[in-house]
């Protein structure tokens, strides 16, 4: 019954998140009675998301799916990462590599993705309903302070580690050294190609003169 | 774990259960007149209807929701289908089916017990599920529907309480469309001895006390435990479905056989 546990958890989470979405549930209207099925390589069962009356039902039923995506969590993560880095999506490339398979109405998948991307929850507002405005404000300030501190510490540690590895211990080459090396390799490669062309020319001249 | 339901009976083919005469049947461990059982079971469900959902969650630790989800997933239901949720009680399966069959489909929530049906109807209406659900008070043995009406018939934790199970299975077979399927979710026989012993202890010692505390009705929950023991085991029920005409019958044990989902097709 593991699929049912997962379906139940996902359904609860998705509907809870949708109910907290500050943009409301109107976007779901366009997907009424539409089903998106996701078959992940990591699971031996599909997950079907059906929209009904502003709710999302999660089942393992595949009898009626408007769009089916066969992929893996790894591929989805890679896609998301490319989107975040504003790189061109390589969906076609992934389909060619058989990492992703899309069947049915792609628009349905896009609409589901658009809803997921537009999901925005005002956590402060939600928290304030439970603990009050002032504690929420204080807690948020504390959260920001801790987050900044962690971010700063993270940057500092990275810089220090880099300094130590590159300059003090000389265990890792610096980026400019690496680019110099790359340029040298490219130069050498070009020279080798040039030399090869000359040898070919000389060989062809030699063979012509020996024939005469 | 729907611990209860509205209909009942007993099976002449039940290997666990010797039937003293054709005019008598079992009500838990008691042997009663067939006519008497229906009213006795009715009184059980009139008594527990209001606390039915709470008790189900408590007694099964919420696992009954997963068993029902498993049933939905195994049903192969699709938009436009017509579904009969027999002995549907408080409408857990109906709620999900209603959302899956959509506006083009229809779900009939049928139950022999008016109290259970009322609780189910109120619950579903409160959830805003009104478009494609109908409510019918019906006895599983004499289903008031035309032949070849439904794509899917489910009976979850209800067959145990039906007075003549064979008759009910034949009646269900009649109302199914060719290609339709029946799903029977019911308590069954645990696969392992250890589970069986723990389950027995829980059923006969803890469950009636919980019923007493929460639903103020320990006796009904004592009946529940007894009726489960008198219900046919997995293979017997499969044989009964075969006898009723179902094809490709199979069953899947859930939670170590505490519950089993039987499935059969009409072709």
Short mmCIF file of C-alpha atoms in Angstrom, two decimals:
data_model
loop_
_atom_site.label_atom_id
_atom_site.label_comp_id
_atom_site.label_asym_id
_atom_site.label_seq_id
_atom_site.Cartn_x
_atom_site.Cartn_y
_atom_site.Cartn_z
CA UNK A 1 0.00 0.00 0.00
CA UNK A 2 2.99 2.34 -0.35
CA UNK A 3 1.50 3.96 -3.48
CA UNK A 4 -1.64 4.83 -1.51
CA UNK A 5 0.42 6.35 1.33
CA UNK A 6 2.30 8.49 -1.17
CA UNK A 7 -0.87 9.47 -3.07
CA UNK A 8 -2.57 10.43 0.16
CA UNK A 9 0.38 12.54 1.34
CA UNK A 10 0.87 14.25 -2.02
CA UNK A 11 -2.87 14.96 -2.35
CA UNK A 12 -3.04 16.48 1.12
CA UNK A 13 0.08 18.61 0.54
CA UNK A 14 -0.97 19.82 -2.92
CA UNK A 15 -4.48 20.79 -1.83
CA UNK A 16 -3.22 22.48 1.30
CA UNK A 17 -0.69 24.46 -0.72
CA UNK A 18 -3.34 25.42 -3.28
CA UNK A 19 -5.72 26.56 -0.56
CA UNK A 20 -3.00 28.89 0.78
CA UNK A 21 -2.08 30.26 -2.65
CA UNK A 22 -2.48 34.03 -2.64
CA UNK A 23 -3.54 33.96 -6.30
CA UNK A 24 -6.55 31.82 -5.45
CA UNK A 25 -7.79 28.69 -7.19
CA UNK A 26 -9.11 30.21 -10.41
CA UNK A 27 -6.27 28.80 -12.47
CA UNK A 28 -7.58 25.31 -11.72
CA UNK A 29 -10.77 26.04 -13.68
CA UNK A 30 -8.97 25.55 -16.98
CA UNK A 31 -7.91 22.09 -15.87
CA UNK A 32 -11.32 20.89 -14.68
CA UNK A 33 -11.60 17.12 -15.21
CA UNK A 34 -8.15 17.03 -16.80
CA UNK A 35 -5.62 14.41 -15.72
CA UNK A 36 -1.85 14.53 -15.80
CA UNK A 37 -0.05 11.24 -15.20
CA UNK A 38 3.57 11.18 -14.12
CA UNK A 39 5.47 7.93 -14.31
CA UNK A 40 8.76 8.33 -12.47
CA UNK A 41 11.55 5.81 -12.96
CA UNK A 42 12.15 5.77 -9.21
CA UNK A 43 8.64 4.40 -8.55
CA UNK A 44 7.01 1.34 -10.03
CA UNK A 45 3.61 3.02 -10.10
CA UNK A 46 2.25 6.15 -11.78
CA UNK A 47 0.88 9.24 -10.07
CA UNK A 48 -2.20 10.73 -11.72
CA UNK A 49 -3.33 14.25 -10.85
CA UNK A 50 -6.98 14.94 -11.66
CA UNK A 51 -8.58 18.33 -11.10
CA UNK A 52 -12.16 18.32 -9.88
CA UNK A 53 -14.04 21.22 -8.38
CA UNK A 54 -10.91 23.15 -7.42
CA UNK A 55 -9.36 20.12 -5.79
CA UNK A 56 -6.59 17.86 -7.01
CA UNK A 57 -7.09 14.13 -6.68
CA UNK A 58 -4.00 11.96 -6.67
CA UNK A 59 -4.42 8.31 -7.66
CA UNK A 60 -2.53 5.57 -9.45
CA UNK A 61 -5.26 5.27 -12.09
CA UNK A 62 -4.05 5.56 -15.67
CA UNK A 63 -7.23 4.70 -17.58
CA UNK A 64 -7.97 8.27 -18.53
CA UNK A 65 -5.02 10.58 -18.78
CA UNK A 66 -4.88 13.70 -20.94
CA UNK A 67 -1.10 13.82 -20.73
CA UNK A 68 1.49 11.31 -19.55
CA UNK A 69 5.05 12.15 -18.64
CA UNK A 70 7.56 9.33 -18.28
CA UNK A 71 10.75 10.55 -16.67
CA UNK A 72 12.87 10.43 -13.50
CA UNK A 73 13.27 12.73 -10.53
CA UNK A 74 16.86 13.35 -11.66
CA UNK A 75 15.70 14.60 -15.06
CA UNK A 76 13.05 16.84 -13.49
CA UNK A 77 15.67 18.33 -11.19
CA UNK A 78 17.95 18.95 -14.17
CA UNK A 79 15.13 20.70 -16.02
CA UNK A 80 14.36 22.86 -13.02
CA UNK A 81 17.99 23.76 -12.57
CA UNK A 82 18.27 24.83 -16.23
CA UNK A 83 15.16 26.96 -15.86
CA UNK A 84 16.61 28.68 -12.80
CA UNK A 85 19.86 29.36 -14.62
CA UNK A 86 17.86 30.83 -17.54
CA UNK A 87 19.42 28.36 -19.92
CA UNK A 88 17.58 27.08 -22.97
CA UNK A 89 15.41 24.10 -22.06
CA UNK A 90 16.74 20.93 -23.56
CA UNK A 91 13.47 18.99 -23.53
CA UNK A 92 14.05 17.84 -27.09
CA UNK A 93 17.53 16.71 -26.15
CA UNK A 94 16.17 14.79 -23.18
CA UNK A 95 13.51 13.12 -25.33
CA UNK A 96 16.23 12.10 -27.80
CA UNK A 97 18.26 10.66 -24.94
CA UNK A 98 15.13 8.80 -23.78
CA UNK A 99 15.27 10.54 -20.42
CA UNK A 100 11.85 12.06 -20.99
CA UNK A 101 8.76 10.87 -22.82
CA UNK A 102 5.63 12.95 -23.32
CA UNK A 103 2.35 11.49 -24.53
CA UNK A 104 -0.96 13.25 -25.06
CA UNK A 105 -1.83 16.90 -24.74
CA UNK A 106 1.31 18.83 -23.83
CA UNK A 107 -0.80 21.87 -22.99
CA UNK A 108 -2.20 20.06 -19.95
CA UNK A 109 1.31 19.47 -18.61
CA UNK A 110 2.18 23.10 -19.25
CA UNK A 111 -0.92 24.29 -17.41
CA UNK A 112 -0.11 22.11 -14.41
CA UNK A 113 3.48 23.40 -14.47
CA UNK A 114 2.25 27.01 -14.69
CA UNK A 115 0.09 26.52 -11.60
CA UNK A 116 2.99 24.97 -9.70
CA UNK A 117 5.27 27.86 -10.69
CA UNK A 118 2.75 30.55 -9.80
CA UNK A 119 2.13 29.07 -6.38
CA UNK A 120 2.83 31.74 -3.82
CA UNK A 121 2.09 31.46 -0.14
CA UNK A 122 2.17 34.37 2.26
CA UNK A 123 3.73 32.49 5.15
CA UNK A 124 3.82 35.56 7.38
CA UNK A 125 0.09 36.04 6.98
CA UNK A 126 -0.59 32.38 7.65
CA UNK A 127 1.68 32.35 10.70
CA UNK A 128 0.11 35.56 12.04
CA UNK A 129 -3.28 33.87 12.07
CA UNK A 130 -1.94 31.42 14.63
CA UNK A 131 0.52 33.39 16.77
CA UNK A 132 -0.40 37.05 16.15
CA UNK A 133 1.15 39.93 14.18
CA UNK A 134 3.91 41.10 16.51
CA UNK A 135 5.38 37.63 17.26
CA UNK A 136 5.24 36.91 13.51
CA UNK A 137 7.10 40.14 12.74
CA UNK A 138 9.75 39.40 15.39
CA UNK A 139 10.10 35.83 14.19
CA UNK A 140 10.46 36.96 10.56
CA UNK A 141 13.14 39.49 11.50
CA UNK A 142 14.97 36.81 13.44
CA UNK A 143 14.68 34.44 10.47
CA UNK A 144 16.09 37.07 8.09
CA UNK A 145 18.93 37.85 10.49
CA UNK A 146 19.85 34.16 10.82
CA UNK A 147 19.54 33.65 7.07
CA UNK A 148 21.87 36.60 6.35
CA UNK A 149 24.36 35.35 8.91
CA UNK A 150 24.35 31.88 7.40
CA UNK A 151 24.70 33.31 3.90
CA UNK A 152 27.62 35.50 4.97
CA UNK A 153 29.29 32.63 6.82
CA UNK A 154 28.85 30.42 3.79
CA UNK A 155 30.51 32.97 1.50
CA UNK A 156 33.31 33.51 4.01
CA UNK A 157 33.99 29.80 4.36
CA UNK A 158 34.08 29.37 0.58
CA UNK A 159 36.49 32.27 0.15
CA UNK A 160 38.77 31.07 2.96
CA UNK A 161 38.76 27.51 1.72
CA UNK A 162 39.55 28.68 -1.79
CA UNK A 163 42.44 30.84 -0.54
CA UNK A 164 43.86 27.99 1.50
CA UNK A 165 43.59 25.40 -1.28
CA UNK A 166 44.89 27.58 -4.12
CA UNK A 167 47.48 29.80 -2.58
CA UNK A 168 48.61 28.27 0.69
CA UNK A 169 48.55 24.55 -0.02
CA UNK A 170 48.65 24.82 -3.83
CA UNK A 171 46.39 21.77 -4.07
CA UNK A 172 44.11 23.34 -6.66
CA UNK A 173 44.97 25.58 -9.59
CA UNK A 174 43.51 29.06 -9.82
CA UNK A 175 40.90 29.84 -12.47
CA UNK A 176 43.30 32.13 -14.42
CA UNK A 177 45.91 29.38 -14.45
CA UNK A 178 43.30 26.99 -15.78
CA UNK A 179 42.25 29.39 -18.56
CA UNK A 180 45.93 29.97 -19.50
CA UNK A 181 46.38 26.23 -19.71
CA UNK A 182 43.28 25.91 -21.89
CA UNK A 183 44.57 28.62 -24.24
CA UNK A 184 47.94 26.89 -24.49
CA UNK A 185 46.24 23.62 -25.32
CA UNK A 186 44.16 25.33 -28.01
CA UNK A 187 47.33 26.96 -29.47
CA UNK A 188 49.14 23.66 -29.48
CA UNK A 189 46.18 21.95 -31.09
CA UNK A 190 46.06 24.58 -33.86
CA UNK A 191 49.79 24.29 -34.47
CA UNK A 192 49.49 20.50 -34.67
CA UNK A 193 46.66 20.78 -37.17
CA UNK A 194 48.69 23.26 -39.24
CA UNK A 195 51.69 20.93 -39.21
CA UNK A 196 49.51 17.98 -40.22
CA UNK A 197 48.18 19.96 -43.17
CA UNK A 198 51.72 20.84 -44.29
CA UNK A 199 52.81 17.22 -44.05
CA UNK A 200 49.78 16.19 -46.14
CA UNK A 201 50.67 18.81 -48.76
CA UNK A 202 54.30 17.72 -48.88
CA UNK A 203 53.32 14.07 -49.13
CA UNK A 204 50.97 14.76 -52.03
CA UNK A 205 53.68 16.80 -53.82
CA UNK A 206 56.22 14.03 -53.23
CA UNK A 207 53.86 11.38 -54.63
CA UNK A 208 53.15 13.52 -57.72
CA UNK A 209 56.87 14.06 -58.44
CA UNK A 210 57.68 10.35 -57.98
CA UNK A 211 54.90 9.45 -60.50
CA UNK A 212 56.47 11.80 -63.07
CA UNK B 1 -12.12 -0.53 8.65
CA UNK B 2 -15.39 0.18 8.30
CA UNK B 3 -16.37 -1.53 10.96
CA UNK B 4 -19.87 -1.81 10.21
CA UNK B 5 -22.50 -1.78 7.68
CA UNK B 6 -25.89 -2.17 6.79
CA UNK B 7 -26.65 -5.38 5.29
CA UNK B 8 -25.90 -8.86 6.12
CA UNK B 9 -25.92 -12.34 5.84
CA UNK B 10 -24.09 -15.33 5.60
CA UNK B 11 -22.90 -17.77 3.19
CA UNK B 12 -23.90 -21.28 2.70
CA UNK B 13 -20.44 -21.95 1.34
CA UNK B 14 -18.70 -20.45 4.29
CA UNK B 15 -16.16 -22.97 5.42
CA UNK B 16 -15.63 -21.29 8.75
CA UNK B 17 -19.18 -21.40 9.60
CA UNK B 18 -21.53 -24.32 9.77
CA UNK B 19 -25.04 -23.22 9.05
CA UNK B 20 -27.46 -25.03 11.32
CA UNK B 21 -30.43 -24.71 9.00
CA UNK B 22 -31.54 -22.88 5.91
CA UNK B 23 -33.88 -20.70 7.96
CA UNK B 24 -31.23 -19.56 10.38
CA UNK B 25 -28.05 -17.61 10.04
CA UNK B 26 -25.37 -16.01 12.15
CA UNK B 27 -25.41 -12.72 13.90
CA UNK B 28 -21.86 -12.61 15.15
CA UNK B 29 -21.45 -15.85 17.07
CA UNK B 30 -25.17 -16.22 17.67
CA UNK B 31 -27.45 -18.32 15.51
CA UNK B 32 -30.58 -16.38 14.71
CA UNK B 33 -33.55 -16.62 12.42
CA UNK B 34 -32.84 -15.15 8.99
CA UNK B 35 -35.63 -12.63 9.31
CA UNK B 36 -34.32 -11.59 12.69
CA UNK B 37 -30.76 -10.89 11.53
CA UNK B 38 -31.69 -8.04 9.27
CA UNK B 39 -33.37 -6.10 12.06
CA UNK B 40 -30.54 -6.88 14.47
CA UNK B 41 -27.91 -5.60 12.06
CA UNK B 42 -30.08 -2.59 11.31
CA UNK B 43 -30.19 -1.74 15.00
CA UNK B 44 -26.38 -1.99 15.17
CA UNK B 45 -25.97 0.51 12.37
CA UNK B 46 -28.70 2.86 13.56
CA UNK B 47 -26.81 2.90 16.84
CA UNK B 48 -23.34 3.58 15.46
CA UNK B 49 -24.13 5.74 12.41
CA UNK B 50 -23.39 9.08 14.05
CA UNK B 51 -19.98 7.98 15.34
CA UNK B 52 -19.17 5.71 12.41
CA UNK B 53 -16.39 7.77 10.81
CA UNK B 54 -14.73 8.66 14.09
CA UNK B 55 -14.76 5.03 15.18
CA UNK B 56 -13.34 3.88 11.85
CA UNK B 57 -10.43 6.25 12.17
CA UNK B 58 -9.83 5.27 15.77
CA UNK B 59 -10.13 1.53 15.32
CA UNK B 60 -8.04 1.28 12.19
CA UNK B 61 -5.62 4.08 13.12
CA UNK B 62 -6.70 5.72 9.87
CA UNK B 63 -5.57 2.79 7.72
CA UNK B 64 -9.10 2.29 6.39
CA UNK B 65 -8.48 5.36 4.24
CA UNK B 66 -5.56 3.61 2.55
CA UNK B 67 -7.60 0.43 2.02
CA UNK B 68 -10.29 2.52 0.35
CA UNK B 69 -7.73 4.35 -1.76
CA UNK B 70 -6.40 0.98 -2.85
CA UNK B 71 -9.93 0.00 -3.89
CA UNK B 72 -10.32 3.20 -5.91
CA UNK B 73 -6.98 2.62 -7.62
CA UNK B 74 -7.94 -0.97 -8.45
CA UNK B 75 -11.35 0.01 -9.82
CA UNK B 76 -10.11 1.35 -13.16
CA UNK B 77 -12.87 3.94 -13.01
CA UNK B 78 -12.86 6.66 -15.66
CA UNK B 79 -14.83 9.79 -16.49
CA UNK B 80 -18.38 9.03 -17.60
CA UNK B 81 -18.61 5.73 -15.72
CA UNK B 82 -21.61 4.71 -13.67
CA UNK B 83 -20.63 3.43 -10.23
CA UNK B 84 -22.65 1.72 -7.53
CA UNK B 85 -21.17 2.10 -4.04
CA UNK B 86 -23.11 -0.59 -2.29
CA UNK B 87 -23.35 -0.57 1.50
CA UNK B 88 -21.62 2.74 1.00
CA UNK B 89 -22.36 3.96 4.50
CA UNK B 90 -20.92 7.37 5.08
CA UNK B 91 -19.75 7.75 1.52
CA UNK B 92 -15.94 7.63 1.63
CA UNK B 93 -15.71 5.75 -1.67
CA UNK B 94 -18.57 7.71 -3.21
CA UNK B 95 -16.75 10.99 -2.56
CA UNK B 96 -13.70 9.89 -4.53
CA UNK B 97 -15.66 8.15 -7.27
CA UNK B 98 -17.81 11.23 -7.71
CA UNK B 99 -14.72 13.32 -8.42
CA UNK B 100 -13.25 10.75 -10.80
CA UNK B 101 -16.32 10.03 -12.95
CA UNK B 102 -16.97 13.73 -13.44
CA UNK B 103 -20.15 15.42 -14.61
CA UNK B 104 -20.77 12.88 -17.33
CA UNK B 105 -20.66 10.01 -14.85
CA UNK B 106 -22.86 9.02 -11.96
CA UNK B 107 -22.36 7.46 -8.55
CA UNK B 108 -25.15 5.76 -6.64
CA UNK B 109 -24.61 5.53 -2.91
CA UNK B 110 -26.76 2.64 -1.77
CA UNK B 111 -27.26 1.37 1.74
CA UNK B 112 -29.94 -0.64 3.42
CA UNK B 113 -29.69 1.44 6.56
CA UNK B 114 -31.41 4.83 6.49
CA UNK B 115 -29.33 6.26 9.34
CA UNK B 116 -26.09 5.49 7.57
CA UNK B 117 -27.45 6.86 4.32
CA UNK B 118 -28.48 10.10 6.01
CA UNK B 119 -25.06 10.54 7.59
CA UNK B 120 -23.41 9.85 4.22
CA UNK B 121 -25.69 12.24 2.36
CA UNK B 122 -25.12 15.06 4.85
CA UNK B 123 -21.36 14.53 4.75
CA UNK B 124 -21.14 14.55 0.96
CA UNK B 125 -23.39 17.59 0.63
CA UNK B 126 -21.26 19.42 3.18
CA UNK B 127 -18.27 18.68 0.97
CA UNK B 128 -20.08 20.21 -1.99
CA UNK B 129 -20.42 16.89 -3.79
CA UNK B 130 -23.93 17.10 -5.20
CA UNK B 131 -23.73 17.07 -8.97
CA UNK B 132 -23.49 13.41 -9.84
CA UNK B 133 -24.48 11.48 -6.73
CA UNK B 134 -27.78 9.74 -6.07
CA UNK B 135 -28.86 8.06 -2.86
CA UNK B 136 -30.80 4.83 -2.77
CA UNK B 137 -31.90 2.78 0.20
CA UNK B 138 -31.47 -0.74 -1.09
CA UNK B 139 -30.92 -4.30 -0.01
CA UNK B 140 -27.91 -5.86 -1.75
CA UNK B 141 -29.87 -9.05 -2.30
CA UNK B 142 -32.59 -7.31 -4.28
CA UNK B 143 -30.92 -4.43 -6.09
CA UNK B 144 -33.55 -2.08 -7.54
CA UNK B 145 -31.68 -1.42 -10.78
CA UNK B 146 -32.02 -2.66 -14.32
CA UNK B 147 -29.73 -5.33 -15.72
CA UNK B 148 -26.37 -4.19 -17.12
CA UNK B 149 -26.44 -0.74 -15.51
CA UNK B 150 -23.08 -0.19 -13.82
CA UNK B 151 -19.44 -0.10 -14.92
CA UNK B 152 -18.18 -0.57 -11.38
CA UNK B 153 -19.81 -1.91 -8.22
CA UNK B 154 -18.02 -1.70 -4.90
CA UNK B 155 -19.04 -3.07 -1.55
CA UNK B 156 -16.66 -2.05 1.20
CA UNK B 157 -17.06 -3.65 4.60
CA UNK B 158 -20.64 -4.48 3.75
CA UNK B 159 -20.83 -8.00 2.37
CA UNK B 160 -20.09 -9.38 5.82
CA UNK B 161 -23.41 -8.07 7.05
CA UNK B 162 -25.53 -9.29 4.16
CA UNK B 163 -27.90 -12.10 5.08
CA UNK B 164 -27.49 -14.10 1.89
CA UNK B 165 -24.12 -13.30 0.35
CA UNK B 166 -24.56 -15.60 -2.63
CA UNK B 167 -27.81 -13.93 -3.51
CA UNK B 168 -26.23 -10.49 -3.16
CA UNK B 169 -23.34 -11.48 -5.46
CA UNK B 170 -25.79 -12.73 -8.09
CA UNK B 171 -27.77 -9.52 -7.77
CA UNK B 172 -24.60 -7.44 -8.24
CA UNK B 173 -23.64 -9.56 -11.24
CA UNK B 174 -27.00 -8.84 -12.80
CA UNK B 175 -26.70 -5.05 -12.53
CA UNK B 176 -23.12 -4.93 -13.84
CA UNK B 177 -22.56 -4.13 -17.50
CA UNK B 178 -20.58 -6.65 -19.53
CA UNK B 179 -16.96 -5.64 -18.93
CA UNK B 180 -17.92 -4.20 -15.55
CA UNK B 181 -16.20 -5.21 -12.36
CA UNK B 182 -17.05 -5.84 -8.75
CA UNK B 183 -14.70 -4.90 -5.94
CA UNK B 184 -15.31 -6.37 -2.52
CA UNK B 185 -13.30 -4.79 0.28
CA UNK B 186 -13.80 -6.78 3.43
CA UNK B 187 -12.14 -8.03 6.58
CA UNK B 188 -10.54 -11.38 6.01
CA UNK B 189 -8.19 -13.94 7.45
CA UNK B 190 -4.70 -12.72 8.49
CA UNK B 191 -1.91 -14.50 6.64
CA UNK B 192 0.33 -15.09 9.66
CA UNK B 193 -0.41 -16.67 12.99
CA UNK B 194 1.25 -13.87 14.98
CA UNK B 195 -0.79 -11.18 13.23
CA UNK B 196 -3.88 -13.29 13.79
CA UNK B 197 -3.29 -13.53 17.54
CA UNK B 198 -2.56 -9.83 17.95
CA UNK B 199 -5.60 -9.03 15.82
CA UNK B 200 -7.83 -11.34 17.89
CA UNK B 201 -6.67 -9.77 21.12
CA UNK B 202 -7.28 -6.30 19.72
CA UNK B 203 -10.70 -7.18 18.28
CA UNK B 204 -12.16 -8.89 21.33
CA UNK B 205 -10.54 -6.93 24.15
CA UNK B 206 -9.78 -3.41 23.00
CA UNK B 207 -12.27 -2.76 20.22
CA UNK B 208 -15.49 -3.25 22.27
CA UNK B 209 -14.06 -1.00 24.99
CA UNK B 210 -13.33 1.71 22.44
CA UNK B 211 -16.88 1.33 21.17
CA UNK B 212 -18.17 1.68 24.70
CA UNK B 213 -16.11 4.80 25.35
CA UNK B 214 -16.61 6.64 22.06
CA UNK B 215 -19.88 5.40 20.58
CA UNK B 216 -21.39 4.38 23.94
CA UNK B 217 -22.13 1.01 22.38
CA UNK B 218 -19.72 -1.81 23.19
CA UNK B 219 -22.11 -4.51 22.00
CA UNK B 220 -22.14 -3.31 18.42
CA UNK B 221 -18.38 -3.49 18.32
CA UNK B 222 -18.44 -6.92 19.89
CA UNK B 223 -20.71 -7.89 16.97
CA UNK B 224 -18.20 -6.36 14.58
CA UNK B 225 -15.39 -8.57 15.89
CA UNK B 226 -17.57 -11.67 15.81
CA UNK B 227 -18.98 -10.99 12.35
CA UNK B 228 -15.46 -10.66 10.96
CA UNK B 229 -14.58 -14.11 12.25
CA UNK B 230 -17.74 -15.56 10.69
CA UNK B 231 -17.03 -14.03 7.31
CA UNK B 232 -15.67 -16.34 4.57
CA UNK B 233 -11.91 -16.35 4.15
CA UNK B 234 -10.19 -15.15 0.98
CA UNK B 235 -10.40 -18.36 -1.04
CA UNK B 236 -13.98 -19.09 -0.01
CA UNK B 237 -15.18 -15.65 -1.03
CA UNK B 238 -13.33 -15.98 -4.34
CA UNK B 239 -15.15 -19.27 -4.90
CA UNK B 240 -18.47 -17.62 -4.11
CA UNK B 241 -17.76 -14.93 -6.69
CA UNK B 242 -16.91 -17.61 -9.24
CA UNK B 243 -20.17 -19.38 -8.45
CA UNK B 244 -22.10 -16.15 -8.96
CA UNK B 245 -20.72 -15.92 -12.50
CA UNK B 246 -17.80 -13.55 -12.10
CA UNK B 247 -14.72 -14.19 -14.20
CA UNK B 248 -11.02 -13.50 -13.70
CA UNK B 249 -11.65 -13.31 -9.98
CA UNK B 250 -8.69 -12.49 -7.80
CA UNK B 251 -7.92 -11.08 -4.40
CA UNK B 252 -5.20 -9.00 -2.83
CA UNK B 253 -4.43 -9.15 0.86
CA UNK B 254 -3.93 -5.83 2.61
CA UNK B 255 -2.25 -5.31 5.98
CA UNK B 256 -1.25 -8.95 6.21
CA UNK B 257 -4.67 -10.26 5.25
CA UNK B 258 -6.58 -8.36 7.91
CA UNK B 259 -8.46 -6.99 4.94
CA UNK B 260 -8.70 -8.36 1.41
CA UNK B 261 -9.81 -6.77 -1.82
CA UNK B 262 -11.58 -9.21 -4.13
CA UNK B 263 -12.11 -8.32 -7.76
CA UNK B 264 -14.17 -10.03 -10.44
CA UNK B 265 -15.40 -9.18 -13.92
CA UNK B 266 -18.63 -9.76 -15.79
CA UNK B 267 -18.04 -10.55 -19.45
#
